[in-house]
Amino acid sequence: MSKNELKEALKRAQEQNACLQERLAEAEKSEQLLKSILEYIPEGLIIAEVPDASIRAISRHGQLLYGRPREAIVDRTGPEVMKEWKVFHSDGVTQAEYGELPLIRAMTSGEDVREEEWIILRPDGKKMPVLINAGPIRDKEGTITGGVLTWIETEKRKQLEEALRESEARYRSFFEASQDAVLLTSPDGEILAANKAAQEMYGATEEELIEKGRPAFVDTSDPRLEAFLEERIRTGRAKGVFRSRRKDGTIFPTEGSSGVFTSMDGNLRTSTILRDITERKRAEQALRESEDLLSRVLDALPVGVFIADEHGGIARVNPAGERIWSGARRVPLDRLNEYKGWWADSGRRIEAREWAFARAFERGETSMNEIIDIECFDGSRKTIRNAAVPVRDASGRIISAIAVVEDISAERRAQEALRNREVQYRALAENSPDIIVRYSPDLHYLYVNPRIEHAVGVPPEAFIGKRIGQLGLPKDLQCSIAKAVHEVGKTGQEQTLEWFWETPVGTKHFQTMFAPEASRDGGVDSVLTISREITSLKRLEEELRRAKEAAEEANRAKSQFLANMSHEIRTPMNGIMGMVELALMGCKDARSREYLGYAKKSAVNLLDIVNDILDLSKVEAGHVELEKSVFGLREMLENLFAIQGSQAEQKGLRFKTHVDPSVPKHLVGDEGRLRQILTNLVGNAVKYTREGEVAVFVTAEVLKQDQEQGEHRRADLVSLVFSIRDTGIGIAPEKLSRIFEPFTRGAQAAEFGGTGLGLTITKQLVEFMNGRVDVRSTLGQGSTFTVSVLLQTAPEEAIPAESLGESIAKVRVKPLRILLAEDNEINRLMASELLKLRGHEIVTADNGKQALEALAKEAFDLVLMDAQMPVMDGEEATRRIRAGEAGNPRIPIVALTAYALKGDRERFLAVGMDDYLSKPIDLEEFERVLTRIGSGDKSTE
């Protein structure tokens, strides 16, 4: 808060205090008015309290009638009074019972007694005829708390009636001259008379007011009006605030005071004095807003604020002040010594009237920035900054004081710590192995530590005050330093510079960090630099670079070796598996078929080992790239469950599956890698379970993505969760943390076999799909593997109308004339026999050159091209065919190769091949390619 805003808030507080003093004065005035009434009313008047009619007040006239002073009358009960006094009915003979007395009836039953005639027998024997009025006194809830009794001598009544007539005339004069609106009404709201002020307030003539009546000039929906009228009916008088209505319909607030009286003709009448309090309401609202603003300001201030009352004592403390003193005390001025404080500079105890708060109130002093050590009320110690100012009214009289207290304990500690740190930092800088320099914005040396002499041979004191370049720095280094200092000063961001210095013992390399040092106004006051010699680091970097190049070369050699090994292993495997497949197709002897089946199974197991090693190599090299294509998830799961379920049944296991309805039918992702993950985990569950069951559960959750991407909405992500549970052999606790490491095998490895690579590859593939795999297992009871992966929902337009299997089934492949280019005799024979069994005509070539020659002489429907052949490989042959050097340049060409590393498929398609088949040949995939070629589909997908 600004100083002006604080002054304004204090001014509003002073005005509020003045208003409060006025209200207190009004209350004192009301009490004095009651005393005056009791003193001067020309009637006997007694005010009594329930339950025993104890007299609490009596008028002076009543004391004279009673013949006793006030002290002898007040606090006496009704029964005590009746022992001295006798009260008779108007016949003067029949003595009244205690319960018949008007005052007692008013207090017990709430009766309103009006002008009853009684005869009072005084203690001196004199009879006195009187007219008595009595009524109950009620609290705000309507409960009778006492009664009032008035009496007047009959003779005097006549005198009073005459005086009343004279008073009536005076009242009429007051009625017309009153500045407040005055209405004379009947109990039912009929207006009988209205003074000039009422006519002006309502904007209506007296005739209009009388004609329309009270309901037309009040807001009857205001519940306060109803309460006002009920109070007047119940007690005979009422005072309150309610809404009124002018003739033009304008609603405005009024304050009314009303009473019921009996007119000279004996009719009940009400008189109501009304005042338009619109301006007062506005002033009160402004005052409330000002008080509320002041309270909120005081509550929000981070400093403590103490406000004095009219006697100089502490009247108000804001929350910050309470926190600073740990519970502030509101004490008078002479008890300020309860606040314990000592002057920070001398340590002397502060006396009560030495506090700035007291000096401001008593002497009008203004104090600022007094530093004081204090002891809080909870015993803790703090340091504060204290200030105080006097508050004066319009005449200059001091009416209050305000003290502002700020806890600077943390600041003091910070200053002390700063001094300690400065000492420590200077010691560090002086003894640092790094070169530390501070530059001014205009590139002068402000500080240089001793280390610079060791680095460049110049003592630090030689630099101070000089500008860079004066000590022989190379020109290019000067420019680099100047540029870095300028950039730090401009942006406030750190900069880094590497440079070297030629010395007699050789070149020294340095790395310098330039950091801004802020000034008080937020700008950059200077630039601090720390330079570290990195000569040895540079040598290490060079060694690492050479090592990295060697490692990359080794990795390239490893990749080439794996590619060659893949080709060399898959080529004979292709021949073995192909020949076994051909033998099985032609063999009818059961035992021979059994042997051939074992051979095929062994070959498949060997191929799995090769695939695992190749996959591990690709994962470790980061060469795994996931495809993003639409695939049928549920169809894939059905096929996988059918295969794994068959294997489980062969072992006598129960195989349960459940796919939640929330799992989409189609998704975008790498179907092959997902199938590989599930095949590995479900296959392991079947393999390691001797009895019981294997259960697979699949659930999904669609994660909405509402951002727009171009003209199309981004595809939603799907979190797929697969849970594979078995009742198998389980995993020992000490092995659980290592099962995903390469070549890790369980205790039963000899029984179940395996390379120990499957889970390693699975975990890596899951993480490539932004997922994770968890395992829970109990040895001897089974395991549960849980896999979650993130895939994308398939756009509706990308979902195929029918699955690939359905489309293939509808296409009948016509016999084709196929050119098979394959340098391996066994593979050539196997492929030829398989194709011939399907009705195709086969022509073979041993290399790419022979393939070109065959194409130049004859027409073919399809070329199956081995990628790696002598004389001319498949890639070169394909490029020449597409260039039109032999036969139809648009003839379909399918790569038939043992390569299986990253980039193989892309490379083959880039040179013009239409599709890709990996050795050993998968018959289903082979059939798919033939089906596509036979149907005339030339797409590459």
Short mmCIF file of C-alpha atoms in Angstrom, two decimals, residues 3 7 110 278 356 473 482 533 550 619 647 663 692 779 823 828 908:
data_model
loop_
_atom_site.label_atom_id
_atom_site.label_comp_id
_atom_site.label_asym_id
_atom_site.label_seq_id
_atom_site.Cartn_x
_atom_site.Cartn_y
_atom_site.Cartn_z
CA LYS A 3 1.78 6.19 1.74
CA LYS A 7 -3.17 8.19 5.01
CA GLY A 110 -49.97 -7.72 30.30
CA THR A 278 -31.36 7.95 1.83
CA ALA A 356 7.60 5.34 19.62
CA LEU A 473 45.56 -10.43 -25.17
CA ALA A 482 33.84 -8.32 -25.37
CA GLU A 533 41.72 -25.06 -17.74
CA ALA A 550 36.19 -47.00 -33.61
CA VAL A 619 17.11 -53.54 -30.04
CA GLN A 647 -0.66 -75.93 -27.77
CA VAL A 663 -11.29 -53.21 -26.80
CA GLY A 692 -3.73 -76.15 -14.36
CA LEU A 779 7.54 -70.03 -6.84
CA ASP A 823 21.96 -68.77 -56.71
CA ARG A 828 16.04 -72.89 -56.12
CA PHE A 908 14.56 -53.28 -51.68
#
